[in-house]
Amino acid sequence: GGSSEHRLELLKRAVAGEAGLAVDDRELVRGGSSYTADTLRHLREELGPDEPLVMVLGTDSFAGFDRWQEWSAIPELAHIVLVTRPQAGLAADSVPAQLLAERRVTEVAMLGTAPAGFIVEVEPPLLDISATGIRERLAAGRSIRYLVPDAVLARIDELGLYGCNGNEHRG
């Protein structure tokens, strides 16, 4: 597996040269367990009370949202963009499904009208990409080309991360 330092480096390579994207390492620097609510509070302090703040989650992560530390504080701190995953649904009677029903907006533009509180669902491109899926493909010796930026792929090869050996999985 890859250490958090390796993951940070891969993230930095992934966003290099992408205008408007930056990697924030505050959760690593802080050490110990990082809770989303705390991180959002820090960001909110920096941004002030009125600036819209948005966090992006896959449906698979959001399905367990009510087990997160201080989960009920999170919608008060940020909007949530829910990236729907083909295989992941929300149990109809679950707390996350209720939260979505209460806070759902249909237009991404709505997120600009308030600092926090809305949830919008977006359909990603048709690649069903998850970190777990990428690690499983690597472990099975299958290609992850086109699923991660080339600079990230090259570095994963170089470091021999996630059980891949050399270029075997490029095929």
Short mmCIF file of N, CA and C in Angstrom, two decimals:
data_model
loop_
_atom_site.label_atom_id
_atom_site.label_comp_id
_atom_site.label_asym_id
_atom_site.label_seq_id
_atom_site.Cartn_x
_atom_site.Cartn_y
_atom_site.Cartn_z
N GLY A 1 0.83 -1.21 0.00
CA GLY A 1 0.00 0.00 0.00
C GLY A 1 0.85 1.24 0.00
N GLY A 2 0.22 2.39 -0.15
CA GLY A 2 0.95 3.65 -0.19
C GLY A 2 0.76 4.41 1.10
N SER A 3 1.83 5.06 1.55
CA SER A 3 1.73 5.87 2.76
C SER A 3 0.97 7.14 2.45
N SER A 4 0.57 7.87 3.49
CA SER A 4 -0.13 9.13 3.25
C SER A 4 0.78 10.12 2.52
N GLU A 5 2.10 10.03 2.76
CA GLU A 5 3.03 10.92 2.05
C GLU A 5 3.02 10.61 0.55
N HIS A 6 3.00 9.31 0.21
CA HIS A 6 2.92 8.93 -1.19
C HIS A 6 1.62 9.43 -1.81
N ARG A 7 0.50 9.25 -1.08
CA ARG A 7 -0.79 9.70 -1.61
C ARG A 7 -0.79 11.20 -1.85
N LEU A 8 -0.17 11.95 -0.92
CA LEU A 8 -0.08 13.40 -1.06
C LEU A 8 0.71 13.76 -2.32
N GLU A 9 1.82 13.06 -2.52
CA GLU A 9 2.65 13.33 -3.69
C GLU A 9 1.88 13.03 -4.98
N LEU A 10 1.14 11.92 -4.99
CA LEU A 10 0.35 11.56 -6.18
C LEU A 10 -0.72 12.61 -6.46
N LEU A 11 -1.35 13.12 -5.39
CA LEU A 11 -2.34 14.18 -5.55
C LEU A 11 -1.72 15.42 -6.16
N LYS A 12 -0.54 15.79 -5.65
CA LYS A 12 0.13 16.98 -6.16
C LYS A 12 0.46 16.83 -7.65
N ARG A 13 0.90 15.62 -8.03
CA ARG A 13 1.18 15.37 -9.45
C ARG A 13 -0.09 15.43 -10.28
N ALA A 14 -1.19 14.94 -9.69
CA ALA A 14 -2.45 14.89 -10.43
C ALA A 14 -2.97 16.29 -10.76
N VAL A 15 -2.75 17.25 -9.85
CA VAL A 15 -3.29 18.60 -10.08
C VAL A 15 -2.27 19.58 -10.66
N ALA A 16 -1.01 19.14 -10.79
CA ALA A 16 0.02 20.03 -11.32
C ALA A 16 -0.42 20.55 -12.69
N GLY A 17 -0.36 21.84 -12.88
CA GLY A 17 -0.72 22.41 -14.17
C GLY A 17 -2.21 22.56 -14.38
N GLU A 18 -3.04 22.17 -13.40
CA GLU A 18 -4.48 22.39 -13.51
C GLU A 18 -4.82 23.69 -12.79
N ALA A 19 -5.13 24.72 -13.55
CA ALA A 19 -5.44 26.03 -12.95
C ALA A 19 -6.63 25.88 -12.02
N GLY A 20 -6.55 26.51 -10.85
CA GLY A 20 -7.69 26.48 -9.94
C GLY A 20 -7.72 25.27 -9.02
N LEU A 21 -6.81 24.33 -9.18
CA LEU A 21 -6.75 23.18 -8.28
C LEU A 21 -5.48 23.24 -7.45
N ALA A 22 -5.62 22.97 -6.15
CA ALA A 22 -4.45 22.92 -5.27
C ALA A 22 -4.68 21.83 -4.25
N VAL A 23 -3.61 21.27 -3.72
CA VAL A 23 -3.71 20.24 -2.70
C VAL A 23 -3.49 20.89 -1.34
N ASP A 24 -4.40 20.62 -0.42
CA ASP A 24 -4.31 21.16 0.93
C ASP A 24 -3.89 20.02 1.85
N ASP A 25 -2.73 20.16 2.51
CA ASP A 25 -2.20 19.05 3.31
C ASP A 25 -2.50 19.20 4.80
N ARG A 26 -3.47 20.06 5.16
CA ARG A 26 -3.66 20.36 6.59
C ARG A 26 -4.03 19.12 7.40
N GLU A 27 -4.73 18.16 6.81
CA GLU A 27 -5.13 16.98 7.59
C GLU A 27 -3.93 16.10 7.92
N LEU A 28 -2.96 16.04 7.00
CA LEU A 28 -1.73 15.27 7.26
C LEU A 28 -0.86 15.96 8.27
N VAL A 29 -0.71 17.28 8.11
CA VAL A 29 0.17 18.06 8.97
C VAL A 29 -0.33 18.02 10.41
N ARG A 30 -1.64 18.00 10.57
CA ARG A 30 -2.23 18.01 11.91
C ARG A 30 -1.90 16.74 12.68
N GLY A 31 -1.77 15.62 11.98
CA GLY A 31 -1.45 14.35 12.63
C GLY A 31 -2.64 13.79 13.38
N GLY A 32 -2.61 12.53 13.73
CA GLY A 32 -3.72 11.89 14.43
C GLY A 32 -4.93 11.76 13.51
N SER A 33 -6.09 11.47 14.09
CA SER A 33 -7.30 11.31 13.30
C SER A 33 -7.78 12.67 12.80
N SER A 34 -8.20 12.68 11.54
CA SER A 34 -8.77 13.90 10.98
C SER A 34 -10.25 13.70 10.77
N TYR A 35 -11.03 14.62 11.28
CA TYR A 35 -12.47 14.55 11.09
C TYR A 35 -12.92 15.67 10.17
N THR A 36 -13.76 15.32 9.21
CA THR A 36 -14.21 16.27 8.20
C THR A 36 -14.80 17.53 8.83
N ALA A 37 -15.59 17.37 9.88
CA ALA A 37 -16.22 18.53 10.52
C ALA A 37 -15.16 19.52 11.00
N ASP A 38 -14.07 19.01 11.59
CA ASP A 38 -12.99 19.89 12.07
C ASP A 38 -12.31 20.62 10.91
N THR A 39 -12.01 19.86 9.85
CA THR A 39 -11.36 20.45 8.68
C THR A 39 -12.23 21.55 8.08
N LEU A 40 -13.54 21.28 7.96
CA LEU A 40 -14.46 22.28 7.41
C LEU A 40 -14.55 23.50 8.31
N ARG A 41 -14.48 23.29 9.62
CA ARG A 41 -14.49 24.44 10.55
C ARG A 41 -13.27 25.34 10.33
N HIS A 42 -12.11 24.71 10.15
CA HIS A 42 -10.89 25.48 9.88
C HIS A 42 -11.03 26.27 8.57
N LEU A 43 -11.53 25.60 7.55
CA LEU A 43 -11.73 26.26 6.26
C LEU A 43 -12.73 27.40 6.39
N ARG A 44 -13.79 27.16 7.14
CA ARG A 44 -14.83 28.17 7.34
C ARG A 44 -14.27 29.40 8.06
N GLU A 45 -13.39 29.16 9.03
CA GLU A 45 -12.75 30.28 9.73
C GLU A 45 -11.93 31.12 8.76
N GLU A 46 -11.24 30.46 7.83
CA GLU A 46 -10.43 31.18 6.86
C GLU A 46 -11.29 31.94 5.86
N LEU A 47 -12.40 31.33 5.46
CA LEU A 47 -13.24 31.91 4.40
C LEU A 47 -14.21 32.97 4.93
N GLY A 48 -14.50 32.91 6.22
CA GLY A 48 -15.53 33.79 6.77
C GLY A 48 -16.90 33.13 6.63
N PRO A 49 -17.94 33.75 7.21
CA PRO A 49 -19.25 33.09 7.32
C PRO A 49 -20.06 33.05 6.02
N ASP A 50 -19.72 33.87 5.03
CA ASP A 50 -20.61 34.05 3.89
C ASP A 50 -20.18 33.37 2.60
N GLU A 51 -18.91 32.97 2.54
CA GLU A 51 -18.37 32.38 1.32
C GLU A 51 -18.89 30.94 1.15
N PRO A 52 -19.44 30.61 -0.03
CA PRO A 52 -19.86 29.21 -0.23
C PRO A 52 -18.67 28.24 -0.13
N LEU A 53 -18.88 27.13 0.56
CA LEU A 53 -17.87 26.09 0.70
C LEU A 53 -18.54 24.78 0.30
N VAL A 54 -17.85 24.00 -0.52
CA VAL A 54 -18.46 22.80 -1.09
C VAL A 54 -17.55 21.60 -0.87
N MET A 55 -18.10 20.50 -0.37
CA MET A 55 -17.33 19.26 -0.33
C MET A 55 -17.93 18.26 -1.30
N VAL A 56 -17.08 17.45 -1.90
CA VAL A 56 -17.52 16.48 -2.90
C VAL A 56 -17.40 15.08 -2.32
N LEU A 57 -18.46 14.31 -2.45
CA LEU A 57 -18.50 12.94 -1.91
C LEU A 57 -19.11 12.00 -2.94
N GLY A 58 -18.63 10.77 -2.96
CA GLY A 58 -19.30 9.74 -3.75
C GLY A 58 -20.49 9.21 -2.98
N THR A 59 -21.49 8.73 -3.69
CA THR A 59 -22.67 8.15 -3.04
C THR A 59 -22.28 7.05 -2.06
N ASP A 60 -21.24 6.28 -2.43
CA ASP A 60 -20.81 5.17 -1.57
C ASP A 60 -20.35 5.67 -0.21
N SER A 61 -19.60 6.79 -0.17
CA SER A 61 -19.19 7.38 1.10
C SER A 61 -20.38 7.98 1.85
N PHE A 62 -21.24 8.67 1.11
CA PHE A 62 -22.37 9.36 1.72
C PHE A 62 -23.36 8.38 2.37
N ALA A 63 -23.38 7.15 1.86
CA ALA A 63 -24.30 6.14 2.41
C ALA A 63 -24.05 5.89 3.89
N GLY A 64 -22.79 6.10 4.35
CA GLY A 64 -22.48 5.89 5.77
C GLY A 64 -22.30 7.20 6.53
N PHE A 65 -22.81 8.28 5.95
CA PHE A 65 -22.56 9.63 6.46
C PHE A 65 -22.97 9.81 7.92
N ASP A 66 -24.05 9.18 8.32
CA ASP A 66 -24.55 9.36 9.69
C ASP A 66 -23.70 8.64 10.73
N ARG A 67 -22.65 7.95 10.29
CA ARG A 67 -21.70 7.35 11.24
C ARG A 67 -20.44 8.20 11.39
N TRP A 68 -20.37 9.29 10.62
CA TRP A 68 -19.21 10.18 10.70
C TRP A 68 -19.24 10.97 12.00
N GLN A 69 -18.05 11.32 12.48
CA GLN A 69 -17.92 12.18 13.65
C GLN A 69 -18.64 13.52 13.38
N GLU A 70 -19.56 13.90 14.25
CA GLU A 70 -20.26 15.19 14.14
C GLU A 70 -20.89 15.41 12.77
N TRP A 71 -21.46 14.35 12.20
CA TRP A 71 -21.97 14.45 10.83
C TRP A 71 -23.04 15.53 10.67
N SER A 72 -23.84 15.75 11.72
CA SER A 72 -24.95 16.70 11.56
C SER A 72 -24.47 18.15 11.47
N ALA A 73 -23.22 18.40 11.90
CA ALA A 73 -22.66 19.76 11.79
C ALA A 73 -22.20 20.06 10.36
N ILE A 74 -21.91 19.03 9.59
CA ILE A 74 -21.27 19.21 8.29
C ILE A 74 -22.12 20.03 7.30
N PRO A 75 -23.44 19.75 7.17
CA PRO A 75 -24.23 20.56 6.22
C PRO A 75 -24.35 22.03 6.63
N GLU A 76 -24.11 22.33 7.90
CA GLU A 76 -24.13 23.72 8.35
C GLU A 76 -22.84 24.44 7.96
N LEU A 77 -21.80 23.66 7.66
CA LEU A 77 -20.48 24.22 7.34
C LEU A 77 -20.21 24.28 5.84
N ALA A 78 -20.84 23.39 5.07
CA ALA A 78 -20.55 23.31 3.64
C ALA A 78 -21.73 22.71 2.87
N HIS A 79 -21.77 23.01 1.59
CA HIS A 79 -22.66 22.29 0.68
C HIS A 79 -22.02 20.93 0.38
N ILE A 80 -22.82 20.00 -0.09
CA ILE A 80 -22.29 18.70 -0.50
C ILE A 80 -22.66 18.45 -1.96
N VAL A 81 -21.64 18.15 -2.76
CA VAL A 81 -21.87 17.68 -4.12
C VAL A 81 -21.74 16.17 -4.08
N LEU A 82 -22.80 15.49 -4.44
CA LEU A 82 -22.85 14.03 -4.38
C LEU A 82 -22.61 13.48 -5.77
N VAL A 83 -21.46 12.81 -5.95
CA VAL A 83 -21.15 12.21 -7.24
C VAL A 83 -21.75 10.81 -7.25
N THR A 84 -22.76 10.61 -8.07
CA THR A 84 -23.46 9.33 -8.06
C THR A 84 -22.56 8.26 -8.66
N ARG A 85 -22.52 7.11 -8.01
CA ARG A 85 -21.75 5.96 -8.48
C ARG A 85 -22.73 4.91 -8.97
N PRO A 86 -22.49 4.35 -10.15
CA PRO A 86 -23.44 3.40 -10.73
C PRO A 86 -23.91 2.30 -9.77
N GLN A 87 -22.98 1.74 -8.99
CA GLN A 87 -23.34 0.60 -8.13
C GLN A 87 -23.82 1.01 -6.75
N ALA A 88 -23.69 2.29 -6.40
CA ALA A 88 -23.98 2.70 -5.03
C ALA A 88 -25.30 3.44 -4.95
N GLY A 89 -26.19 2.95 -4.12
CA GLY A 89 -27.44 3.66 -3.90
C GLY A 89 -27.58 3.95 -2.42
N LEU A 90 -28.58 4.76 -2.07
CA LEU A 90 -28.86 5.04 -0.66
C LEU A 90 -30.10 4.26 -0.27
N ALA A 91 -30.05 3.55 0.85
CA ALA A 91 -31.25 2.87 1.36
C ALA A 91 -32.32 3.93 1.61
N ALA A 92 -33.51 3.68 1.09
CA ALA A 92 -34.57 4.69 1.07
C ALA A 92 -34.88 5.27 2.45
N ASP A 93 -34.83 4.43 3.48
CA ASP A 93 -35.23 4.89 4.82
C ASP A 93 -34.05 5.32 5.67
N SER A 94 -32.86 5.45 5.03
CA SER A 94 -31.65 5.78 5.79
C SER A 94 -31.59 7.27 6.12
N VAL A 95 -30.80 7.59 7.13
CA VAL A 95 -30.59 9.00 7.51
C VAL A 95 -29.99 9.79 6.35
N PRO A 96 -28.96 9.28 5.65
CA PRO A 96 -28.42 10.03 4.51
C PRO A 96 -29.48 10.32 3.44
N ALA A 97 -30.34 9.34 3.15
CA ALA A 97 -31.40 9.56 2.15
C ALA A 97 -32.36 10.66 2.60
N GLN A 98 -32.68 10.68 3.89
CA GLN A 98 -33.55 11.73 4.44
C GLN A 98 -32.88 13.10 4.33
N LEU A 99 -31.58 13.13 4.66
CA LEU A 99 -30.81 14.37 4.58
C LEU A 99 -30.81 14.90 3.14
N LEU A 100 -30.60 14.00 2.19
CA LEU A 100 -30.62 14.37 0.78
C LEU A 100 -31.99 14.93 0.39
N ALA A 101 -33.04 14.26 0.81
CA ALA A 101 -34.40 14.71 0.48
C ALA A 101 -34.67 16.11 1.04
N GLU A 102 -34.20 16.37 2.24
CA GLU A 102 -34.44 17.66 2.89
C GLU A 102 -33.65 18.80 2.25
N ARG A 103 -32.43 18.50 1.78
CA ARG A 103 -31.51 19.57 1.39
C ARG A 103 -31.21 19.60 -0.11
N ARG A 104 -31.86 18.73 -0.87
CA ARG A 104 -31.52 18.57 -2.28
C ARG A 104 -31.90 19.80 -3.11
N VAL A 105 -30.96 20.24 -3.94
CA VAL A 105 -31.27 21.23 -4.98
C VAL A 105 -30.88 20.60 -6.32
N THR A 106 -31.52 21.05 -7.40
CA THR A 106 -31.28 20.40 -8.69
C THR A 106 -30.22 21.12 -9.52
N GLU A 107 -29.94 22.38 -9.17
CA GLU A 107 -28.98 23.17 -9.95
C GLU A 107 -27.71 23.44 -9.16
N VAL A 108 -26.56 23.14 -9.75
CA VAL A 108 -25.27 23.42 -9.11
C VAL A 108 -25.15 24.91 -8.79
N ALA A 109 -25.74 25.76 -9.65
CA ALA A 109 -25.67 27.22 -9.45
C ALA A 109 -26.26 27.64 -8.10
N MET A 110 -27.19 26.86 -7.57
CA MET A 110 -27.80 27.18 -6.27
C MET A 110 -26.76 27.24 -5.16
N LEU A 111 -25.66 26.50 -5.31
CA LEU A 111 -24.63 26.46 -4.26
C LEU A 111 -23.97 27.82 -4.07
N GLY A 112 -24.05 28.66 -5.08
CA GLY A 112 -23.45 29.99 -4.99
C GLY A 112 -24.32 30.99 -4.23
N THR A 113 -25.54 30.58 -3.91
CA THR A 113 -26.49 31.53 -3.30
C THR A 113 -26.50 31.47 -1.77
N ALA A 114 -25.75 30.55 -1.19
CA ALA A 114 -25.71 30.40 0.27
C ALA A 114 -24.35 29.83 0.65
N PRO A 115 -23.89 30.06 1.90
CA PRO A 115 -22.57 29.54 2.28
C PRO A 115 -22.53 28.03 2.46
N ALA A 116 -23.66 27.41 2.79
CA ALA A 116 -23.68 25.97 3.11
C ALA A 116 -25.13 25.48 3.07
N GLY A 117 -25.30 24.17 3.24
CA GLY A 117 -26.64 23.64 3.51
C GLY A 117 -27.32 22.87 2.40
N PHE A 118 -26.86 23.02 1.16
CA PHE A 118 -27.52 22.33 0.05
C PHE A 118 -26.77 21.05 -0.34
N ILE A 119 -27.49 20.12 -0.93
CA ILE A 119 -26.87 18.93 -1.51
C ILE A 119 -27.33 18.83 -2.96
N VAL A 120 -26.40 18.66 -3.87
CA VAL A 120 -26.75 18.49 -5.28
C VAL A 120 -26.10 17.21 -5.78
N GLU A 121 -26.84 16.46 -6.57
CA GLU A 121 -26.31 15.22 -7.15
C GLU A 121 -25.81 15.50 -8.56
N VAL A 122 -24.62 15.00 -8.87
CA VAL A 122 -24.11 15.13 -10.24
C VAL A 122 -23.72 13.75 -10.76
N GLU A 123 -23.96 13.57 -12.06
CA GLU A 123 -23.56 12.32 -12.72
C GLU A 123 -22.16 12.52 -13.25
N PRO A 124 -21.22 11.66 -12.87
CA PRO A 124 -19.87 11.79 -13.43
C PRO A 124 -19.84 11.24 -14.85
N PRO A 125 -18.70 11.40 -15.55
CA PRO A 125 -18.54 10.66 -16.81
C PRO A 125 -18.72 9.16 -16.52
N LEU A 126 -18.92 8.38 -17.55
CA LEU A 126 -19.36 7.00 -17.34
C LEU A 126 -18.30 6.05 -16.80
N LEU A 127 -17.07 6.53 -16.56
CA LEU A 127 -16.08 5.68 -15.90
C LEU A 127 -16.48 5.51 -14.44
N ASP A 128 -16.58 4.27 -13.99
CA ASP A 128 -16.89 4.02 -12.58
C ASP A 128 -15.58 3.90 -11.82
N ILE A 129 -15.07 5.06 -11.36
CA ILE A 129 -13.75 5.09 -10.74
C ILE A 129 -13.89 5.24 -9.23
N SER A 130 -13.23 4.37 -8.49
CA SER A 130 -13.11 4.58 -7.04
C SER A 130 -11.69 4.20 -6.65
N ALA A 131 -11.23 4.77 -5.53
CA ALA A 131 -9.87 4.46 -5.06
C ALA A 131 -9.73 2.96 -4.84
N THR A 132 -10.76 2.36 -4.24
CA THR A 132 -10.73 0.91 -3.98
C THR A 132 -10.63 0.14 -5.28
N GLY A 133 -11.43 0.55 -6.26
CA GLY A 133 -11.43 -0.12 -7.57
C GLY A 133 -10.07 -0.04 -8.25
N ILE A 134 -9.43 1.12 -8.14
CA ILE A 134 -8.11 1.31 -8.75
C ILE A 134 -7.08 0.42 -8.07
N ARG A 135 -7.13 0.37 -6.73
CA ARG A 135 -6.18 -0.50 -6.01
C ARG A 135 -6.42 -1.97 -6.36
N GLU A 136 -7.69 -2.36 -6.50
CA GLU A 136 -8.00 -3.76 -6.85
C GLU A 136 -7.49 -4.10 -8.24
N ARG A 137 -7.65 -3.18 -9.19
CA ARG A 137 -7.15 -3.41 -10.54
C ARG A 137 -5.64 -3.60 -10.53
N LEU A 138 -4.94 -2.73 -9.78
CA LEU A 138 -3.48 -2.84 -9.69
C LEU A 138 -3.06 -4.17 -9.07
N ALA A 139 -3.74 -4.54 -8.00
CA ALA A 139 -3.40 -5.80 -7.31
C ALA A 139 -3.61 -7.00 -8.23
N ALA A 140 -4.60 -6.88 -9.13
CA ALA A 140 -4.90 -7.97 -10.05
C ALA A 140 -4.05 -7.89 -11.32
N GLY A 141 -3.13 -6.90 -11.36
CA GLY A 141 -2.26 -6.77 -12.53
C GLY A 141 -2.96 -6.17 -13.74
N ARG A 142 -4.08 -5.48 -13.54
CA ARG A 142 -4.80 -4.88 -14.67
C ARG A 142 -4.43 -3.40 -14.82
N SER A 143 -4.69 -2.86 -15.98
CA SER A 143 -4.29 -1.48 -16.29
C SER A 143 -5.18 -0.46 -15.58
N ILE A 144 -4.55 0.65 -15.13
CA ILE A 144 -5.33 1.78 -14.62
C ILE A 144 -5.12 2.99 -15.52
N ARG A 145 -4.57 2.75 -16.70
CA ARG A 145 -4.36 3.84 -17.64
C ARG A 145 -5.72 4.47 -17.95
N TYR A 146 -5.75 5.76 -18.08
CA TYR A 146 -6.97 6.56 -18.32
C TYR A 146 -7.83 6.72 -17.07
N LEU A 147 -7.53 6.00 -16.00
CA LEU A 147 -8.29 6.18 -14.75
C LEU A 147 -7.59 7.16 -13.82
N VAL A 148 -6.29 7.36 -14.03
CA VAL A 148 -5.53 8.35 -13.26
C VAL A 148 -4.66 9.12 -14.25
N PRO A 149 -4.25 10.36 -13.89
CA PRO A 149 -3.36 11.11 -14.79
C PRO A 149 -2.06 10.35 -15.04
N ASP A 150 -1.48 10.54 -16.23
CA ASP A 150 -0.26 9.83 -16.61
C ASP A 150 0.88 10.02 -15.60
N ALA A 151 1.00 11.25 -15.05
CA ALA A 151 2.08 11.52 -14.09
C ALA A 151 1.91 10.68 -12.83
N VAL A 152 0.66 10.42 -12.47
CA VAL A 152 0.37 9.61 -11.29
C VAL A 152 0.68 8.14 -11.58
N LEU A 153 0.24 7.69 -12.76
CA LEU A 153 0.51 6.31 -13.18
C LEU A 153 2.01 6.03 -13.18
N ALA A 154 2.79 6.96 -13.74
CA ALA A 154 4.24 6.79 -13.83
C ALA A 154 4.86 6.67 -12.44
N ARG A 155 4.40 7.50 -11.51
CA ARG A 155 4.97 7.49 -10.17
C ARG A 155 4.57 6.24 -9.39
N ILE A 156 3.34 5.76 -9.58
CA ILE A 156 2.90 4.52 -8.94
C ILE A 156 3.81 3.37 -9.40
N ASP A 157 4.10 3.34 -10.71
CA ASP A 157 5.03 2.36 -11.27
C ASP A 157 6.40 2.47 -10.60
N GLU A 158 6.91 3.68 -10.58
CA GLU A 158 8.25 3.95 -10.07
C GLU A 158 8.40 3.49 -8.62
N LEU A 159 7.38 3.78 -7.82
CA LEU A 159 7.44 3.46 -6.39
C LEU A 159 6.99 2.02 -6.10
N GLY A 160 6.44 1.36 -7.11
CA GLY A 160 5.93 0.01 -6.90
C GLY A 160 4.78 -0.01 -5.91
N LEU A 161 3.95 1.01 -5.94
CA LEU A 161 2.85 1.12 -4.97
C LEU A 161 1.71 0.17 -5.32
N TYR A 162 0.95 -0.18 -4.32
CA TYR A 162 -0.30 -0.94 -4.51
C TYR A 162 -0.10 -2.26 -5.21
N GLY A 163 1.04 -2.89 -4.95
CA GLY A 163 1.25 -4.25 -5.46
C GLY A 163 1.45 -4.36 -6.95
N CYS A 164 1.81 -3.26 -7.62
CA CYS A 164 2.05 -3.41 -9.05
C CYS A 164 3.55 -3.52 -9.30
N ASN A 165 3.91 -4.31 -10.28
CA ASN A 165 5.32 -4.50 -10.59
C ASN A 165 5.63 -3.89 -11.93
N GLY A 166 6.49 -2.89 -11.91
CA GLY A 166 6.92 -2.29 -13.17
C GLY A 166 5.76 -1.90 -14.03
N ASN A 167 5.85 -2.22 -15.32
CA ASN A 167 4.84 -1.76 -16.27
C ASN A 167 3.84 -2.84 -16.62
N GLU A 168 3.81 -3.92 -15.86
CA GLU A 168 2.98 -5.07 -16.23
C GLU A 168 1.52 -4.68 -16.44
N HIS A 169 1.03 -3.72 -15.64
CA HIS A 169 -0.41 -3.45 -15.67
C HIS A 169 -0.82 -2.45 -16.74
N ARG A 170 0.12 -2.06 -17.61
CA ARG A 170 -0.23 -1.03 -18.59
C ARG A 170 -1.07 -1.56 -19.73
N GLY A 171 -1.06 -2.86 -19.96
CA GLY A 171 -1.58 -3.44 -21.19
C GLY A 171 -2.94 -2.97 -21.61
#
